[in-house]
Coordinates of C-alpha atoms (C1' of nucleotides) in Angstrom, one line a residue:
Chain Z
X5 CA -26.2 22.4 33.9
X6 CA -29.1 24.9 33.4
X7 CA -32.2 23.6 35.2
X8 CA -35.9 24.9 35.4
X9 CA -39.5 23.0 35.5
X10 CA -41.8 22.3 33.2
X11 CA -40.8 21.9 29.4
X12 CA -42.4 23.1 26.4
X13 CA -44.0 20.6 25.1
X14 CA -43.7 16.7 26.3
X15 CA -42.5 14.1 23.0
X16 CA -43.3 11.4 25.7
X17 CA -47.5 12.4 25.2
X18 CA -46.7 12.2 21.5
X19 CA -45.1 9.4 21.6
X20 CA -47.6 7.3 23.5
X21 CA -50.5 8.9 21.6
X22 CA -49.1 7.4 18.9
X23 CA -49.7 3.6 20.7
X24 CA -53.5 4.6 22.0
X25 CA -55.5 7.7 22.3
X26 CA -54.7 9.2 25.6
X27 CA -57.9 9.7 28.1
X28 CA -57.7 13.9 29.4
X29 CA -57.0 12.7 32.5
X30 CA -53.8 10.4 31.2
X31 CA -52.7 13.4 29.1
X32 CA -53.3 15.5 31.7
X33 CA -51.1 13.5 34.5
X34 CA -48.4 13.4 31.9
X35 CA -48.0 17.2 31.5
X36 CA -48.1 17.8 35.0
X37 CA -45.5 15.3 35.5
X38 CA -42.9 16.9 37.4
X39 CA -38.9 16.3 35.6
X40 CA -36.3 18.3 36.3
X41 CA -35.6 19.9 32.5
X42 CA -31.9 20.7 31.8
X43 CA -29.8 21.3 28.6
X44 CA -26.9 19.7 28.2
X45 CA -24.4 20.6 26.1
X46 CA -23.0 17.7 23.3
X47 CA -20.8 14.8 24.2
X48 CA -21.6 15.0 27.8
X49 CA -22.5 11.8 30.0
X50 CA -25.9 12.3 31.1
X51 CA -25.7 8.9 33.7
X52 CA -22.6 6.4 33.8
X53 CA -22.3 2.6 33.8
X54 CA -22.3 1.5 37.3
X55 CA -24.4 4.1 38.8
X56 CA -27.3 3.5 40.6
X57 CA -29.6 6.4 40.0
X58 CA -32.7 7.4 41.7
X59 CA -34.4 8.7 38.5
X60 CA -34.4 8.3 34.8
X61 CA -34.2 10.5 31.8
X62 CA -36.3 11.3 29.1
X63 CA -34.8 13.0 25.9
X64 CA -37.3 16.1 25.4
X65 CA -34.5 17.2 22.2
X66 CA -31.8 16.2 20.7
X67 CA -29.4 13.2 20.2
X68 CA -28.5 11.1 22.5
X69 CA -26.7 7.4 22.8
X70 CA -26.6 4.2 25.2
X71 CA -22.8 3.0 25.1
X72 CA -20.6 0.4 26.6
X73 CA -17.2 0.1 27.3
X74 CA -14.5 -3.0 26.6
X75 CA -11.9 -3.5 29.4
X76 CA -9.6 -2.3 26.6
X77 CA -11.3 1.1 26.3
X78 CA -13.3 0.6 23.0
X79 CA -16.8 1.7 23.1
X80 CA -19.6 0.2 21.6
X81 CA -22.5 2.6 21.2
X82 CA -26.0 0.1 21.1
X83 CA -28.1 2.2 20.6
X84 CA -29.3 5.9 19.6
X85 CA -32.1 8.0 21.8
X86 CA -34.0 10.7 20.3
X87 CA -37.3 12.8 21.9
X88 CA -39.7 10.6 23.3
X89 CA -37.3 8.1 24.2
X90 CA -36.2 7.0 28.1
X91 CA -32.8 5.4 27.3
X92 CA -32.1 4.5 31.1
X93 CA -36.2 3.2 31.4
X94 CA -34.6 -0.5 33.0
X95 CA -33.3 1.2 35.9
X96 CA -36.3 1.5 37.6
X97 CA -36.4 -2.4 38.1
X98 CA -32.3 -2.9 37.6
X99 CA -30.5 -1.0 40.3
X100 CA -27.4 -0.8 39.0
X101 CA -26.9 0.6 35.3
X102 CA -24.6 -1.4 32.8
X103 CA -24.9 1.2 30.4
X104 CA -23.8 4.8 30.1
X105 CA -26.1 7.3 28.7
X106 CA -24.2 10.6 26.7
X107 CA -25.7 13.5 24.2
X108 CA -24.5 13.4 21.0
X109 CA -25.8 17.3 19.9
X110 CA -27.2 19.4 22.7
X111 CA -30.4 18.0 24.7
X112 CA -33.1 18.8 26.3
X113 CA -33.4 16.3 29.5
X114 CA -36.2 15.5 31.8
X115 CA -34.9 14.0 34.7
X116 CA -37.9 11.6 36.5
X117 CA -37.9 10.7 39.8
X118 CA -38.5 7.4 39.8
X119 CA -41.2 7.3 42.6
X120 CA -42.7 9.3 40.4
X121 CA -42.4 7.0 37.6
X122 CA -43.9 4.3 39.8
X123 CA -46.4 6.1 40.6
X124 CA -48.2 7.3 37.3
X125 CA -48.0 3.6 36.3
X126 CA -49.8 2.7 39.3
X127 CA -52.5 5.4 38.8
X128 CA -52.6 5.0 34.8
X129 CA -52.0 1.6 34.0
X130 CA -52.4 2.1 29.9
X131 CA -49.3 4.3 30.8
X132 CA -47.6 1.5 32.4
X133 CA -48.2 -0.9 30.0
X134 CA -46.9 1.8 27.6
X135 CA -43.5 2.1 29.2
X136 CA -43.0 -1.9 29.3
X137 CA -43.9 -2.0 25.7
X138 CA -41.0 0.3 25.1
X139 CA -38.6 -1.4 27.2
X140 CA -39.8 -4.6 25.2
X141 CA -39.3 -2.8 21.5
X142 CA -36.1 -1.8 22.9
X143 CA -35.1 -5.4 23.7
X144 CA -36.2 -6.0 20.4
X145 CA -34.1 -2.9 18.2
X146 CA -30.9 -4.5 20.3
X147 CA -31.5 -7.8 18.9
X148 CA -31.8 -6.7 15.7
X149 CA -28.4 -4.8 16.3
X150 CA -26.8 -7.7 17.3
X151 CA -27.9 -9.2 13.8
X152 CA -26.8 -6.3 12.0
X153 CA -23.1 -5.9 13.7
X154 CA -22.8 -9.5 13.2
X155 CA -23.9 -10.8 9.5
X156 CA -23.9 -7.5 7.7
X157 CA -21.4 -5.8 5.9
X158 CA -20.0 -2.7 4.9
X159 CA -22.9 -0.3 3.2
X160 CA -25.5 -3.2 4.1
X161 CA -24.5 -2.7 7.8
X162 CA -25.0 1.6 7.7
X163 CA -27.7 1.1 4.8
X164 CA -30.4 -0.6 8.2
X165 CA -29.0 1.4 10.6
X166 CA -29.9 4.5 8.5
X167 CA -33.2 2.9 7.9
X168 CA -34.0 2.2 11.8
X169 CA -32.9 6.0 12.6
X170 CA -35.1 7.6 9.8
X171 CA -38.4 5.5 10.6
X172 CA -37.8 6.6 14.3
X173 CA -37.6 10.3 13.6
X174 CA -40.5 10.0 11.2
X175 CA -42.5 8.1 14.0
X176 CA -41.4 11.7 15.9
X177 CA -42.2 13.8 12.7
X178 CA -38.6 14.7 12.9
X179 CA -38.2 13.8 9.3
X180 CA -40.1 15.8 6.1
X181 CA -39.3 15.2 2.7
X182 CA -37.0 12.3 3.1
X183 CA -34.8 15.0 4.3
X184 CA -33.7 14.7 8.4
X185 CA -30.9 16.2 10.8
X186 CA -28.8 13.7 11.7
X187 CA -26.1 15.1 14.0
X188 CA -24.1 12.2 14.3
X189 CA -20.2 11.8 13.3
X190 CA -18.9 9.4 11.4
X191 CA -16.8 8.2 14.4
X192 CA -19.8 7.8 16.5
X193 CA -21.3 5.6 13.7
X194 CA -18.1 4.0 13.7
X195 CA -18.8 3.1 17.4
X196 CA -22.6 2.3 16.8
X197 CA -21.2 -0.3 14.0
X198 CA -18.2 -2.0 14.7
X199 CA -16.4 -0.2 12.0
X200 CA -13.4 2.0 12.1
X201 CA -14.2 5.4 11.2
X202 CA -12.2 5.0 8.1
X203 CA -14.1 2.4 6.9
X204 CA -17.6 4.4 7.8
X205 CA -15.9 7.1 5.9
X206 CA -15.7 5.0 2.8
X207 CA -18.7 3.2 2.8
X208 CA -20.4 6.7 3.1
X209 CA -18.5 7.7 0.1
X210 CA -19.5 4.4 -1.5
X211 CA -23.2 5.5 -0.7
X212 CA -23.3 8.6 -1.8
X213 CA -21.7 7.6 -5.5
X214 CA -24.5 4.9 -5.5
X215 CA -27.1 7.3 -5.3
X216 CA -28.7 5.8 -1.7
X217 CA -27.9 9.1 0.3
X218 CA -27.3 12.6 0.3
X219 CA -25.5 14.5 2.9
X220 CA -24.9 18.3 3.3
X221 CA -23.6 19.2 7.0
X222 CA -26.1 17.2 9.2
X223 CA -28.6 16.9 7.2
X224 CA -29.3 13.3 5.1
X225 CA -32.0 12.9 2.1
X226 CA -32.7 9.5 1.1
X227 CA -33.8 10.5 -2.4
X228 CA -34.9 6.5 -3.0
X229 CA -36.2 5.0 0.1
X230 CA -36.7 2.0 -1.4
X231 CA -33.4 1.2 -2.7
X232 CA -32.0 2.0 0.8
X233 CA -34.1 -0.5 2.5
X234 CA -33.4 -3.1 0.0
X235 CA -29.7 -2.7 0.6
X236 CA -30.1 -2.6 4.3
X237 CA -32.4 -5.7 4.3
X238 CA -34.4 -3.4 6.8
X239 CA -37.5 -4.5 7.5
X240 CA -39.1 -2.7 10.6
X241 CA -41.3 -5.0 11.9
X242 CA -39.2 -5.4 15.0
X243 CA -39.7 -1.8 15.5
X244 CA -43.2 -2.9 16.5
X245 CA -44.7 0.2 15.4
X246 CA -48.4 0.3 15.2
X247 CA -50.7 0.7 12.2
X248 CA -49.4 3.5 9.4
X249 CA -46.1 4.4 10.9
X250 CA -44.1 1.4 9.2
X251 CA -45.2 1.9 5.7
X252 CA -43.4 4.0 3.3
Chain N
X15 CA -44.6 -33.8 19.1
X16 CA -45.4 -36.1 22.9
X17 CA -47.5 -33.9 25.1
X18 CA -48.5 -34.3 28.7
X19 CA -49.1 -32.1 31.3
X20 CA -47.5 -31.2 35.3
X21 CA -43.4 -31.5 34.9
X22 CA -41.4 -33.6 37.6
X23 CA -39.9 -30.3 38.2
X24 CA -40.3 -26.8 37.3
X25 CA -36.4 -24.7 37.2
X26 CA -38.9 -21.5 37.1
X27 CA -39.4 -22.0 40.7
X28 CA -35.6 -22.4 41.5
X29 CA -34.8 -19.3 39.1
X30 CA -37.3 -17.3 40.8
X31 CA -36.2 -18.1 44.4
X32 CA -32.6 -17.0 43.6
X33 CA -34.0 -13.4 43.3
X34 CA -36.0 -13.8 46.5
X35 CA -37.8 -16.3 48.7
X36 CA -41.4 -17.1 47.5
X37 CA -44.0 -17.5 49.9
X38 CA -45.8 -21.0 50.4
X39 CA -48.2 -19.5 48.0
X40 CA -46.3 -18.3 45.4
X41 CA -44.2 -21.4 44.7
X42 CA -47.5 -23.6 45.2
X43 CA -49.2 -21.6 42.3
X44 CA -45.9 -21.9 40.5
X45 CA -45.9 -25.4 40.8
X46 CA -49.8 -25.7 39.9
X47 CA -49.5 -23.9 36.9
X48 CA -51.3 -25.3 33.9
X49 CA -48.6 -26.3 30.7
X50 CA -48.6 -28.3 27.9
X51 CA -45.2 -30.3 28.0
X52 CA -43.3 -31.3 24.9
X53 CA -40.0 -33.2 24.4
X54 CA -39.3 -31.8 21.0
X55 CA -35.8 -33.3 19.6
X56 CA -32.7 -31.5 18.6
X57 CA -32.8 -28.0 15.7
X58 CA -37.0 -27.9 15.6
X59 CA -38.3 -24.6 16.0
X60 CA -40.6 -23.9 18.3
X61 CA -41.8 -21.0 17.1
X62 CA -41.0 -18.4 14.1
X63 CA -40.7 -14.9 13.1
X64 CA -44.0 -13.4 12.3
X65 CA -45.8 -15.8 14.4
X66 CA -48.4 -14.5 16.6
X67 CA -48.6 -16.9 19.6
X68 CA -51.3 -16.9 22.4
X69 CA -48.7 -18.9 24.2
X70 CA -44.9 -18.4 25.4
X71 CA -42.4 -21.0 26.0
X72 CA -40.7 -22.3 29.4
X73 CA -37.5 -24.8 28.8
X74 CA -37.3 -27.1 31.3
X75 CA -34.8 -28.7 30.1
X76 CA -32.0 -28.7 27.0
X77 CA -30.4 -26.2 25.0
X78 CA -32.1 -23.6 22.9
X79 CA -31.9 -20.6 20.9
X80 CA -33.2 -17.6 19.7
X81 CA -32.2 -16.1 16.1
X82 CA -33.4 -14.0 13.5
X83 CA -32.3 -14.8 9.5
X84 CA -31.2 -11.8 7.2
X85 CA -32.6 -11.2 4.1
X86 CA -30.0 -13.4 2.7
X87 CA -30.4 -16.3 4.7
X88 CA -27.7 -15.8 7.4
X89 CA -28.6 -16.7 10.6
X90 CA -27.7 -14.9 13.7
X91 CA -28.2 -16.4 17.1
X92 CA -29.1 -13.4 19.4
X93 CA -28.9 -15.5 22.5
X94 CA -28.7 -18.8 24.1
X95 CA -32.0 -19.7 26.4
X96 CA -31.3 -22.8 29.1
X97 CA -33.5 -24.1 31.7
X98 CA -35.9 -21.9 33.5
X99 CA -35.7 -19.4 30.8
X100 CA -38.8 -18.3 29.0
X101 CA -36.9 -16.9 25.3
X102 CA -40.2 -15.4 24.1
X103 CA -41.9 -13.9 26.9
X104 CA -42.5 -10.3 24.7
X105 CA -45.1 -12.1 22.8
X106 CA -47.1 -11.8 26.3
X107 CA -47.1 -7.7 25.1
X108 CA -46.1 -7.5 21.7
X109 CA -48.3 -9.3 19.3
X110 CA -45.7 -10.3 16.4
X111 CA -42.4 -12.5 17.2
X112 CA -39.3 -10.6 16.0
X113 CA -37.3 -13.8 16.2
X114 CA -37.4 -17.4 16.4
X115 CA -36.7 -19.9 19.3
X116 CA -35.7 -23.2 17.8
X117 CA -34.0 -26.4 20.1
X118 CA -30.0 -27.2 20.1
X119 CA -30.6 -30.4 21.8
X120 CA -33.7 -32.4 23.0
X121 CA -35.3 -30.2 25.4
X122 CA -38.6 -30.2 27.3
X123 CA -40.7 -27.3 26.6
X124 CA -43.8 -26.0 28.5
X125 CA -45.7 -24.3 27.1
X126 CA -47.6 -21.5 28.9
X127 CA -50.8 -19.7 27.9
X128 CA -50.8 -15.9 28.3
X129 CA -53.7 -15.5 30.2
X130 CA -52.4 -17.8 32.8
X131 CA -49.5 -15.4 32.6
X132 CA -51.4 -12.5 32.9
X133 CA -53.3 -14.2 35.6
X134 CA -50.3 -15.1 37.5
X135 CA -48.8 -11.7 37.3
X136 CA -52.1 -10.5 38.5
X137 CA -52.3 -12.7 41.4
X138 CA -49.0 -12.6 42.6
X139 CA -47.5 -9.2 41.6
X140 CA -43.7 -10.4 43.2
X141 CA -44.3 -13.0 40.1
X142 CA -44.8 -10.2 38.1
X143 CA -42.5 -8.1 39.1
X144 CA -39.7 -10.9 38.5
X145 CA -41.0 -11.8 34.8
X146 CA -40.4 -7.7 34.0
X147 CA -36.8 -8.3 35.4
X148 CA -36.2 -11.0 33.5
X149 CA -37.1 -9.3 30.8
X150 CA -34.7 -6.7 31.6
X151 CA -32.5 -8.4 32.3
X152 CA -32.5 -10.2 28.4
X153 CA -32.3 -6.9 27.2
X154 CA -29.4 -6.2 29.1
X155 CA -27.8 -9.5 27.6
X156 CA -28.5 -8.2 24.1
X157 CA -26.7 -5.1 24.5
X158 CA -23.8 -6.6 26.1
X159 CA -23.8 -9.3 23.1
X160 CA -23.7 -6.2 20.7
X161 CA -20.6 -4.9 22.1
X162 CA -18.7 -8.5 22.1
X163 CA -19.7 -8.4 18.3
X164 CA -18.8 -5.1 17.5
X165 CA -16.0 -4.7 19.4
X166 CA -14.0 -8.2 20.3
X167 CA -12.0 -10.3 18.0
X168 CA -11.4 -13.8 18.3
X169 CA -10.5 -15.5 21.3
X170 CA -11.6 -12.9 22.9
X171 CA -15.3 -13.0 21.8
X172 CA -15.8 -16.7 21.9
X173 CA -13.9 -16.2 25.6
X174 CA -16.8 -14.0 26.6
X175 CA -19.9 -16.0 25.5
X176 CA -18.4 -19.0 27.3
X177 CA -18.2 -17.0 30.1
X178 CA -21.8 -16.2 30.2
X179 CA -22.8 -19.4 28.9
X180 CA -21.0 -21.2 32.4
X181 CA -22.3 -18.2 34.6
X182 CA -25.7 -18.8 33.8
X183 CA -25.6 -22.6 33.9
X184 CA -24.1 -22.5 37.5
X185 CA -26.7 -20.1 38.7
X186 CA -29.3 -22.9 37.9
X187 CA -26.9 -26.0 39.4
X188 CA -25.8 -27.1 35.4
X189 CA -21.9 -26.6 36.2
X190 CA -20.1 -29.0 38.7
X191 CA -16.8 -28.5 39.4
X192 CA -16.0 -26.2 36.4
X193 CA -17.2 -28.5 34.1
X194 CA -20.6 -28.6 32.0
X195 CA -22.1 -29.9 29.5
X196 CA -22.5 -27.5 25.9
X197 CA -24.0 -29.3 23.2
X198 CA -23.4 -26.5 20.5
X199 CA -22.0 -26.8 17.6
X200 CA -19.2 -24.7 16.4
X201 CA -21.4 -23.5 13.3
X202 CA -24.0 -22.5 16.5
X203 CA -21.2 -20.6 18.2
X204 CA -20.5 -19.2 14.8
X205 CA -24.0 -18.3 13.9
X206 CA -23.8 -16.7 17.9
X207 CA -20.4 -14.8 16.9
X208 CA -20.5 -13.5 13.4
X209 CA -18.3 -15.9 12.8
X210 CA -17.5 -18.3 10.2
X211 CA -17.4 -22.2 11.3
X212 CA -13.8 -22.7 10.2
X213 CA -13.0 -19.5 12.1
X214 CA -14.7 -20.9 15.1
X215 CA -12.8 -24.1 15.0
X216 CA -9.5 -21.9 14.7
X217 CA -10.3 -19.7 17.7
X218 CA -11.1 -22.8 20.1
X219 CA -8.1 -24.5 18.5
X220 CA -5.7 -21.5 19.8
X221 CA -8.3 -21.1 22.9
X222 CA -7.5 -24.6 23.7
X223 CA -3.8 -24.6 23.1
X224 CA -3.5 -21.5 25.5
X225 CA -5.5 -23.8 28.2
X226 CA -8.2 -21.2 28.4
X227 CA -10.7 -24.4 27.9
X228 CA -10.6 -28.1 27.9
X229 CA -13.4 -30.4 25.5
X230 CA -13.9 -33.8 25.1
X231 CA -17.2 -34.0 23.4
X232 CA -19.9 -31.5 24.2
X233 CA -18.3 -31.5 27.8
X234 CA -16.6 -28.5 28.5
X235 CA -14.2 -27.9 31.3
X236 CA -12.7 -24.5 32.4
X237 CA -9.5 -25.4 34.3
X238 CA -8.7 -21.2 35.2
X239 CA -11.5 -19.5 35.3
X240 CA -9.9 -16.0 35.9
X241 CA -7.6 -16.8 33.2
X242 CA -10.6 -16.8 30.8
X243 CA -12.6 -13.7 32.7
X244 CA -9.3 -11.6 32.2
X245 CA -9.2 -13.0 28.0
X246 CA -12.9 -12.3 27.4
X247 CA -12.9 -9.1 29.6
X248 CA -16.2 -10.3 31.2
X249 CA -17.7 -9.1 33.8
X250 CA -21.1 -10.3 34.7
X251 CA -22.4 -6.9 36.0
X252 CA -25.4 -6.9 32.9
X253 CA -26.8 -10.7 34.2
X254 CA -27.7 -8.7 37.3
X255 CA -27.5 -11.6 39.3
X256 CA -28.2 -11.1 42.8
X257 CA -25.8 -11.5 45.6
X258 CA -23.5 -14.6 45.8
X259 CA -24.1 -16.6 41.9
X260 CA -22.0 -13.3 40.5
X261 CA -18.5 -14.2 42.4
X262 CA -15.8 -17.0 41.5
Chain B
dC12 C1' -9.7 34.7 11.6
dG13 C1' -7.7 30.8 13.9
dA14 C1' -8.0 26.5 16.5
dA15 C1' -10.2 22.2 17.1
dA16 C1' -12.8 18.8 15.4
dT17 C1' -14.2 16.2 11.6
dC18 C1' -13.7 14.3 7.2
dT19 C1' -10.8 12.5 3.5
dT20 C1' -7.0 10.1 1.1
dG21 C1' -3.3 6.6 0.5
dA22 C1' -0.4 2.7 1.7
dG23 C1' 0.4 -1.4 4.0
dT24 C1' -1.4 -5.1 7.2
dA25 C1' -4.5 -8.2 9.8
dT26 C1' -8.4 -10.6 10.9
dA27 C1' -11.5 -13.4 9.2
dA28 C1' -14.2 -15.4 4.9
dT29 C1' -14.5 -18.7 1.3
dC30 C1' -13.7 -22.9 -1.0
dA31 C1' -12.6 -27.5 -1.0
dA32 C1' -11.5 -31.8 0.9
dA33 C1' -10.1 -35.0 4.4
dA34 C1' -10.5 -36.8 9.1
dA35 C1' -13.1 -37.8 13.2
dC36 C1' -17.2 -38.6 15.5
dG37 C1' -21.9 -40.4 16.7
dG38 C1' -25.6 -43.0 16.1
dT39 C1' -28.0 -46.9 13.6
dG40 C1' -28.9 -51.3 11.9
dG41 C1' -27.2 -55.7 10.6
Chain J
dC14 C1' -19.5 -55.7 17.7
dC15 C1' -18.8 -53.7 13.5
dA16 C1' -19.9 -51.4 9.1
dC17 C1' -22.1 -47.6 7.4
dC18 C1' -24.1 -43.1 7.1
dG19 C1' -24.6 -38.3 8.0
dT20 C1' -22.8 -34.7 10.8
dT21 C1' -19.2 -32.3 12.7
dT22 C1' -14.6 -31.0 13.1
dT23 C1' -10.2 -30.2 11.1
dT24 C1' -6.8 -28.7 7.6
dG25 C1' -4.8 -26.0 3.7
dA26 C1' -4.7 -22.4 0.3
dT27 C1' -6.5 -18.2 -1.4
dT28 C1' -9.2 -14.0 -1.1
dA29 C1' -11.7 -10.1 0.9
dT30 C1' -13.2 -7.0 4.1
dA31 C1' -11.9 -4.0 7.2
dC32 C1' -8.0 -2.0 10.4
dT33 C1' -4.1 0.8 11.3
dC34 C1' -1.1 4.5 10.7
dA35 C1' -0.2 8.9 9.0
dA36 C1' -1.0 13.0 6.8
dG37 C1' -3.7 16.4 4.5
dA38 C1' -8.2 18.9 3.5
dT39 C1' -12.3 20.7 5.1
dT40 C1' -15.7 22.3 8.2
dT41 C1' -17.3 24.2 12.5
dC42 C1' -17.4 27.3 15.9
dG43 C1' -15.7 30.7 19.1

DNA sequence: CGAAATCTTGAGTATAATCAAAAACGGTGG
DNA sequence: CCACCGTTTTTGATTATACTCAAGATTTCG
């Protein structure tokens, strides 16, 4: 685990600009926000159900997922991180974690004390309310998974989740030209869905031959976005995006 | 709709004294707290999708529920609210409901303005504090309901929801020796599951035969609890109850 | 270039959905 | 108290979606 100070560039500012224009002084406190930045390689569990940790992580790059695990060893992914996000944001108020947290591709982590969390939304209440608001749309994006895993059906069921995953990277201006990177196996989708990965497998195929995606390596195009939301039923208000974001 | 105003009693106040003891002052606001009360009768909603309220919800008593409808007009029950809960509390932060909270059986409903919300959380930031963890804490119930979809078949998925179901009922005195009263149908379980009615019926059928449960009428006994722990692999770590309610 | 991971294909099976109808239940009014 | 109505539960038969197992093709990466 390589470790230094200080990233690049912070998605988290973006991120929150994105909510309300940040004061200097806000934007300021957020780039001197001291994380511990490391880069982990894929498939490695970056905090583990049952742990009771003393800071959270913030996703500076990368893939990541939130996953659970049946007594029976099955694992149910619920939900996918990507920059900007704070999959682990609850512990500061739950002490012990009843999720794991692993990348999918190779991150960039900010590790947060969580003092230091407490205390920026102390000093900079926008910033607070910010963080709630996330762990509120969060609340809102499982819902919506529970909906999807449970009344939708094979290319339906990928068709939203797709949908969900491309307006989040856009919100991130990780997606240009309907084209995005999306380093995520079929297995993992598999896990995120409730499918096998056979099935995933197929209903990709199925997909592909009905013109809703295209796939070469990683990288997806959604040559008819409209189609692809129709078939997903996705519609993104519980994404609670503000103003522009959710058109298109 | 019959409105009046001050509850015999509020289950807020016993919810929040299971986290921690409130002060003379606290529980004395609590109980002063201004709210319209409604008996509304069984399947009315209380509020919709899309709404915007300036208000949130507190079920004093009954059965409710909070779902979301697809596209095609399947209904999916994300989660089951009982008394003390307040189902749409993100409405105090984000503006536009994501679901709908609609009654199961009678239940008295107060209903709570935001800015005496606001103003409560203001006052008494241990009241504050507790509404965020409840919060949390629903969020942490969504995930866990993803997984049982995704990932549990059955017996064993109708096993877990009754699991949580009599967990949370006993930590607010609504179990009595292992026996309570669930007025849900089994199209509401189904609707809860991803199930289909019939399938539903089958399932508690089997469940029933195996002596994992006992009904007679909406009165539903548990005669071995482990038994029916160990068949819906629960374990109430994501309720994040605090100290003794999590044991037997 | 070779090994490991990922993706693809085929065949057989299982869980659960759908459709349709009958039985049981719960509340209401006579 | 009983007859009646609508709702809920139950049953049977058929179908569909998705799973499992197993093997082969392809891609990725060192």
């Amino acid at each position: 685990m390589h470790a230094s100070f200080h990233p690049d560039y912070n998605p988290l500012i973006r991120k929150l600009e994105s909510v309300f224009p940040l004061t200097d002084e806000e934007r300021q406190a957020l780039e001197d926000l001291p994380m511990q930045v490391a880069v982990l390689k894929d498939h490695q569990d970056i905090v583990r159900e049952g742990d009771r940790p003393s800071r959270s992580c913030l996703i500076l790059s990368g893939f990541a997922c939130v996953y659970k695990m049946t007594a029976h060893g099955k694992r149910q992914i619920v939900s996918f991180a990507i920059a900007g996000d704070i999959p682990d944001l609850q512990s500061l108020h739950l002490k012990v974690l009843d999720t794991s947290v692993s990348t999918i591709s190779t991150c960039r982590v900010g590790f947060i004390q969580h003092e230091v969390l407490r205390d920026i939304c102390a000093r900079y209440p926008r910033i607070g309310a910010a963080f709630w608001r996330e762990a509120l749309i969060d609340a809102a994006i499982f819902r919506e998974w529970v909906m999807n895993v449970g009344q939708r059906e094979g290319v339906s069921r990928l068709a939203h989740l797709l949908c969900e995953l491309v307006v989040r990277l856009r919100a991130v201006d990780l997606v240009e030209d309907h084209v995005c990177d999306l380093p995520i196996t079929q297995t993992e989708f598999a896990d995120a869905l409730g499918f096998s990965p056979v099935h995933v497998n197929r209903v990709l195929q199925q997909m592909r031959a009905e013109g809703l995606i295209e796939t070469k390596g990683t990288r997806l195009r959604i040559p008819d976005w409209d189609k692809l939301k129709e078939v997903g039923e996705f519609d993104p208000t519980y994404l609670h995006l503000e103003s522009n974001q959710a058109a298109a």
